[in-house]
Coordinates of C-alpha atoms in Angstrom, one line a residue:
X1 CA 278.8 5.8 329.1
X2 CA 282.1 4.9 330.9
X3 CA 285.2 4.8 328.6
X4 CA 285.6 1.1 329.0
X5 CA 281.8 0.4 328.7
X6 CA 282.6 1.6 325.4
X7 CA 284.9 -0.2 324.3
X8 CA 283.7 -3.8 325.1
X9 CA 280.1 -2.6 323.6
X10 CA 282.2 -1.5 320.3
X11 CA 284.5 -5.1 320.3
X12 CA 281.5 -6.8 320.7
X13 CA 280.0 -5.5 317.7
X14 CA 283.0 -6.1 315.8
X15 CA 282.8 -9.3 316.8
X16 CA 278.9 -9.8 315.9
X17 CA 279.8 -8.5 312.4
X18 CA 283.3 -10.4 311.3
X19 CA 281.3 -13.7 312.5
X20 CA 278.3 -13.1 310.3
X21 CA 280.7 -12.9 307.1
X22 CA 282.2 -16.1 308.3
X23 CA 279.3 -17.8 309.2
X24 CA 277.1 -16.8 305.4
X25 CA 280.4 -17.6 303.8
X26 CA 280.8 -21.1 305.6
X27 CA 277.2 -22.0 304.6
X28 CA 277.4 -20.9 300.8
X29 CA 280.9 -23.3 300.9
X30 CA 278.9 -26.0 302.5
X31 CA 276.2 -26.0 299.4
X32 CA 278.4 -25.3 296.5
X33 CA 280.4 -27.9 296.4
X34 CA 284.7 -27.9 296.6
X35 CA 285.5 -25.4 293.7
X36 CA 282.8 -22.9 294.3
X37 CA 283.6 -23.3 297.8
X38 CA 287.0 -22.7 297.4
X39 CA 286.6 -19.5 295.9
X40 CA 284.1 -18.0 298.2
X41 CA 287.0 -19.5 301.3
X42 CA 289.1 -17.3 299.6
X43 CA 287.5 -14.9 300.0
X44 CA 288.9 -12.0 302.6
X45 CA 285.5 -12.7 304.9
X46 CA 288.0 -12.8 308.0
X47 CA 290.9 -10.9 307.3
X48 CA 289.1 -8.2 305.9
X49 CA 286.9 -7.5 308.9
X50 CA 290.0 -7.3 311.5
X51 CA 291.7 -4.9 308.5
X52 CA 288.5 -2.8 308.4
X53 CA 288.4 -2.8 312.2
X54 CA 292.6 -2.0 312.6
X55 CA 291.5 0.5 310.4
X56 CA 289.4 2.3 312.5
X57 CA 291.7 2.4 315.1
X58 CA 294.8 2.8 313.5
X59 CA 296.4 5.2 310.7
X60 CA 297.5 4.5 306.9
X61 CA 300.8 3.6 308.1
X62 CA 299.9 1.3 310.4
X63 CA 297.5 -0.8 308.3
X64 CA 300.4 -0.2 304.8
X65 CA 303.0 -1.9 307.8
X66 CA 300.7 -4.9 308.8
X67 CA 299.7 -5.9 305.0
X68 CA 303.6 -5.9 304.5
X69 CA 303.6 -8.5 307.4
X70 CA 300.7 -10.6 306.0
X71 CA 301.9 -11.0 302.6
X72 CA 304.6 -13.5 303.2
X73 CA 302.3 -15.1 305.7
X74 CA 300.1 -16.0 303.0
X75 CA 303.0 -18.5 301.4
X76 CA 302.8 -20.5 305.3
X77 CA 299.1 -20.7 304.7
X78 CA 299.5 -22.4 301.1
X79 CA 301.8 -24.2 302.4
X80 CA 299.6 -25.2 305.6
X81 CA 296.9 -26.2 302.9
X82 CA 299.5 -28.5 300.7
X83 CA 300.5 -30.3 304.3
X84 CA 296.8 -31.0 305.0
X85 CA 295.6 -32.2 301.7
X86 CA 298.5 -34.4 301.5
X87 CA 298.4 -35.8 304.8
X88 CA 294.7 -36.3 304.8
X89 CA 294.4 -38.7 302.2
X90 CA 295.5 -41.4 304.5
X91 CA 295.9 -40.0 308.0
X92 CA 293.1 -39.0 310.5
X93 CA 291.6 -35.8 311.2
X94 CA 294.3 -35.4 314.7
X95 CA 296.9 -36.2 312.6
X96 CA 296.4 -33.5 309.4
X97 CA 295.2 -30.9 311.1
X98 CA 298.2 -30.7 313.6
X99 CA 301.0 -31.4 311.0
X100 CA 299.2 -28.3 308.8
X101 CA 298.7 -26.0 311.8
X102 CA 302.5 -26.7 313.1
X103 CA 303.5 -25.6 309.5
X104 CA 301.7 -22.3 309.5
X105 CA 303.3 -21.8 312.9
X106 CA 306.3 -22.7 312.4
X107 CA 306.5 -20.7 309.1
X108 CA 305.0 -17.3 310.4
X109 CA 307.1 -18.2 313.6
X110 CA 310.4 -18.3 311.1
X111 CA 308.7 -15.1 308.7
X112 CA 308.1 -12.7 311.9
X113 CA 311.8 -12.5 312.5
X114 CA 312.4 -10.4 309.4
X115 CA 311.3 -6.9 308.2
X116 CA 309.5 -8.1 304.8
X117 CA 309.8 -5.5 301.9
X118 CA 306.7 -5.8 299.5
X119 CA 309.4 -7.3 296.5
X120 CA 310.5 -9.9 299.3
X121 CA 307.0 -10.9 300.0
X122 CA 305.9 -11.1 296.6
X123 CA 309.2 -13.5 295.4
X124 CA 308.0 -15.6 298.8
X125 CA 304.4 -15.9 297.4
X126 CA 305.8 -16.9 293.6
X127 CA 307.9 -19.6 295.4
X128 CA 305.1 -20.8 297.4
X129 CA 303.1 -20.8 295.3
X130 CA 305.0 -21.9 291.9
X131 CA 305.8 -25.3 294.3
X132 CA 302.2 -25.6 295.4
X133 CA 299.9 -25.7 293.0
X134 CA 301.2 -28.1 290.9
X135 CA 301.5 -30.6 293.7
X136 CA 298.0 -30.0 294.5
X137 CA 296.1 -30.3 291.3
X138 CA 296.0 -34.2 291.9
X139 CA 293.5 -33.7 294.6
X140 CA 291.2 -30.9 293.0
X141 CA 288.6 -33.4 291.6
X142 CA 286.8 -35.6 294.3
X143 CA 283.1 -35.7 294.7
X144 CA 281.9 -34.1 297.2
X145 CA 279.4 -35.7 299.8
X146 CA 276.1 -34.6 300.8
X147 CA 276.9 -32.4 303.8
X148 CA 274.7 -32.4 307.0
X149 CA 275.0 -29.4 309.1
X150 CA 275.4 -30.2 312.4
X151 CA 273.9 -27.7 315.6
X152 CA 277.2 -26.7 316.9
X153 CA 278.5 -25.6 313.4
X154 CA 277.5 -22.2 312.9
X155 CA 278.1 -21.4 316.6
X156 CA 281.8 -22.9 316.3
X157 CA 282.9 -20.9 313.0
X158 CA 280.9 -17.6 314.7
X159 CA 283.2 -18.5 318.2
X160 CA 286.1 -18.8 316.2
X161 CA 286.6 -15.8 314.3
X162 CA 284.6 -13.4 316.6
X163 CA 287.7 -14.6 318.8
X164 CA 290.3 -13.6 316.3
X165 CA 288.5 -10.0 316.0
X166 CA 288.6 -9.7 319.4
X167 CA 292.6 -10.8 319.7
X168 CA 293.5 -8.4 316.5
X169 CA 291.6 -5.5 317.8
X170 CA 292.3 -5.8 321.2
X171 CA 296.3 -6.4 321.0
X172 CA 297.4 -4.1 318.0
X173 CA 298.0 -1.2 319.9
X174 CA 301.2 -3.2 321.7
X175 CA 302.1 -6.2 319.5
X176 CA 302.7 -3.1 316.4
X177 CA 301.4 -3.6 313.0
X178 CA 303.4 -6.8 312.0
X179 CA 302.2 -9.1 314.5
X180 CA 298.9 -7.6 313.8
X181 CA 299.3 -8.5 310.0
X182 CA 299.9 -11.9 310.9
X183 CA 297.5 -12.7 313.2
X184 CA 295.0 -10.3 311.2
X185 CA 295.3 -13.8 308.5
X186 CA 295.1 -16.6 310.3
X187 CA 292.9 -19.1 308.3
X188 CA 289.7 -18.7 310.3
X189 CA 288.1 -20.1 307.0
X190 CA 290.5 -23.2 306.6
X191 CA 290.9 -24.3 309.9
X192 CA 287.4 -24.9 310.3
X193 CA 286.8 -26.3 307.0
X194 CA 289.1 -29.1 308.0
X195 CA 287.8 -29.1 311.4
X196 CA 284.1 -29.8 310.4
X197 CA 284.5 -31.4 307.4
X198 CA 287.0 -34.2 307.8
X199 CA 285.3 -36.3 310.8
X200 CA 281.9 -35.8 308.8
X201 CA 282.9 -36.5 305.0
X202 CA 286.2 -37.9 305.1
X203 CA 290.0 -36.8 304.3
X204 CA 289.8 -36.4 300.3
X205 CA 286.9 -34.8 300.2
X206 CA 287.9 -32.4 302.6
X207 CA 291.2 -32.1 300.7
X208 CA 289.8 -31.0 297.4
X209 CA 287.8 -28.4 298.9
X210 CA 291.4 -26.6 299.9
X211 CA 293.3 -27.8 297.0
X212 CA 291.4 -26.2 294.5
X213 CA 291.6 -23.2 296.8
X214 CA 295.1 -22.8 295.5
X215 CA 294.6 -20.1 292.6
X216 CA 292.1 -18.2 294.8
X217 CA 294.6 -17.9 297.7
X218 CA 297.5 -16.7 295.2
X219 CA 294.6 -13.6 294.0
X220 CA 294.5 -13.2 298.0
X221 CA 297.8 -12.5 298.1
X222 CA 297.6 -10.2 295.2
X223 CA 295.1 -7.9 297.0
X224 CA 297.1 -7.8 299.9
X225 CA 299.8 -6.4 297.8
X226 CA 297.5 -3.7 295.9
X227 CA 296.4 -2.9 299.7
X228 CA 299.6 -2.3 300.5
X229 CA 300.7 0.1 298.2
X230 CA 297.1 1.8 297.5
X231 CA 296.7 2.3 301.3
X232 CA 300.2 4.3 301.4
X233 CA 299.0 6.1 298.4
X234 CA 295.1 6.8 298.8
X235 CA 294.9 5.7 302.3
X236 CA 292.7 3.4 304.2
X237 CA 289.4 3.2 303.3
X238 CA 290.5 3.2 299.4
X239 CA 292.9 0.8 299.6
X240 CA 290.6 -1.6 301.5
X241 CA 288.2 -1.3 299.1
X242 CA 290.8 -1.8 296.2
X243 CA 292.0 -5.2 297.8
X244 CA 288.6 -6.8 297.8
X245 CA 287.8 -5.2 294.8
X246 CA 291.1 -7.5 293.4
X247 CA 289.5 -11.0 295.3
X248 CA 286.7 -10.3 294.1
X249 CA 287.7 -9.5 290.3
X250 CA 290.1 -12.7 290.8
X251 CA 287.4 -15.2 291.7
X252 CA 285.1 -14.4 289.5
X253 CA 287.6 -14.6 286.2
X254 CA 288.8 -18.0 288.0
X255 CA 284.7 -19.0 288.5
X256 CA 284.4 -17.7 284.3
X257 CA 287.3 -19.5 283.4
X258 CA 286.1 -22.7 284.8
X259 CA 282.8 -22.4 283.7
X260 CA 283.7 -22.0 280.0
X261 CA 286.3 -25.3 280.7
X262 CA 283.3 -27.4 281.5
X263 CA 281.2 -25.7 278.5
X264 CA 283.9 -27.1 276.6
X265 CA 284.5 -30.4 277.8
X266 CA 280.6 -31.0 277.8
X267 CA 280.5 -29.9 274.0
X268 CA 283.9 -32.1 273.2
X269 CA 282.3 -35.7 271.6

């Protein structure tokens, strides 16, 4: 097998696998309604399969400079998400979805022009996110429609971050590891959320399904720091796994601690 045969036989497989997390992840979301849904969104099922995938290519130094890259990245996204839920509570689908991508691009735009130490992108995170979720907690509680899953769904959020996998893997070895990091989070998950959602269910609805993503994001953000330093310090394969060990420990004290909230509230007279 040529050299180049290879190589698009191997990205393609990438490909196949990154969208299959999307895609189960993006159905789960669909039939759990917005806080369950938010959690699982929250989840790293795209950024973790370009990290796995940079890491196959890539050393421990590498993948230790692009999570220092993606951390601050992480504030544009919450602040992406805040942008959209606000706007889509009276504007059209055109409308919020530009205004919140122009803010993530702007903001990474503005965050790629500096070299980002890990106290830096934590302190840009806490900002973010200290502004953020209190603003959002208006829009949290919405009832969410009955969704009906259209044909071209599953093929669109497959399309999508197949695309990214293919952009991350492909690129990395001449953009460096900090455009890598950034691109490597790009909200696959988010975009298509309001994408999908919004023309079929409506702006609020939509909304609440990202604004009660807020405290799942900020545990994101958290593993990307763990990553970070346990990848410099154990190396790749460990810290990966210690990063989604941290979303996953996250979500699931956030899922408990909600679910003993409406324990209570259902016992209160």
């Amino acid at each position: 097998m040529s050299p180049d045969l290879h190589f698009v036989l191997f990205l393609l497989l990438r490909m196949a696998i990154a969208a299959a997390f999307v895609v189960t992840a993006s159905v789960i979301t669909e039939r759990s309604g917005p806080v369950i849904g938010a959690l699982i969104a929250t989840l790293p099922v795209s950024a973790g399969p370009s990290y796995v995938f940079l890491a196959i290519d890539h050393d421990a130094a590498f993948i230790a400079q692009g999570a220092l890259a993606s951390l601050p990245i992480n504030a544009a996204t919450i602040s992406m998400c805040l942008t959209y839920v606000v706007l889509a509570q009276r504007r059209g689908m055109l409308v919020s979805c530009a205004s919140a991508f122009a803010v993530w691009i702007i903001l990474a735009s503005i965050i790629r022009r500096f070299d980002w130490s890990l106290t830096a992108g934590l302190a840009a995170n806490l900002i973010a996110f200290g502004i953020c979720i209190p603003l959002l907690a208006g829009y949290r509680h919405v009832k969410m429609p009955l969704v009906a899953r259209r044909w071209y769904d599953v093929p669109m959020r497959a399309v999508l971050v197949a695309t990214l996998v293919a952009i991350v893997v492909s690129t990395s070895s001449w953009v460096g590891p900090r455009i890598s990091g950034i691109i490597a989070i790009f909200p696959v998950v988010f975009s298509s959320i309001m994408v999908i959602l919004h023309p079929r269910i409506g702006g609020p609805p939509t909304a609440a399904v990202l604004a009660n993503s807020a405290w799942g994001l900020l545990g994101f953000g958290m593993a990307i720091a763990v990553m970070h330093v346990a990848v410099e310090q154990f190396g790749s394969a460990i810290g990966l796994s210690l990063a989604l060990a941290t979303c996953v420990t996250w979500n699931l004290t956030l899922w408990g601690i909600g679910r003993r909230a409406v324990h209570k509230a259902r016992q209160t007279p």
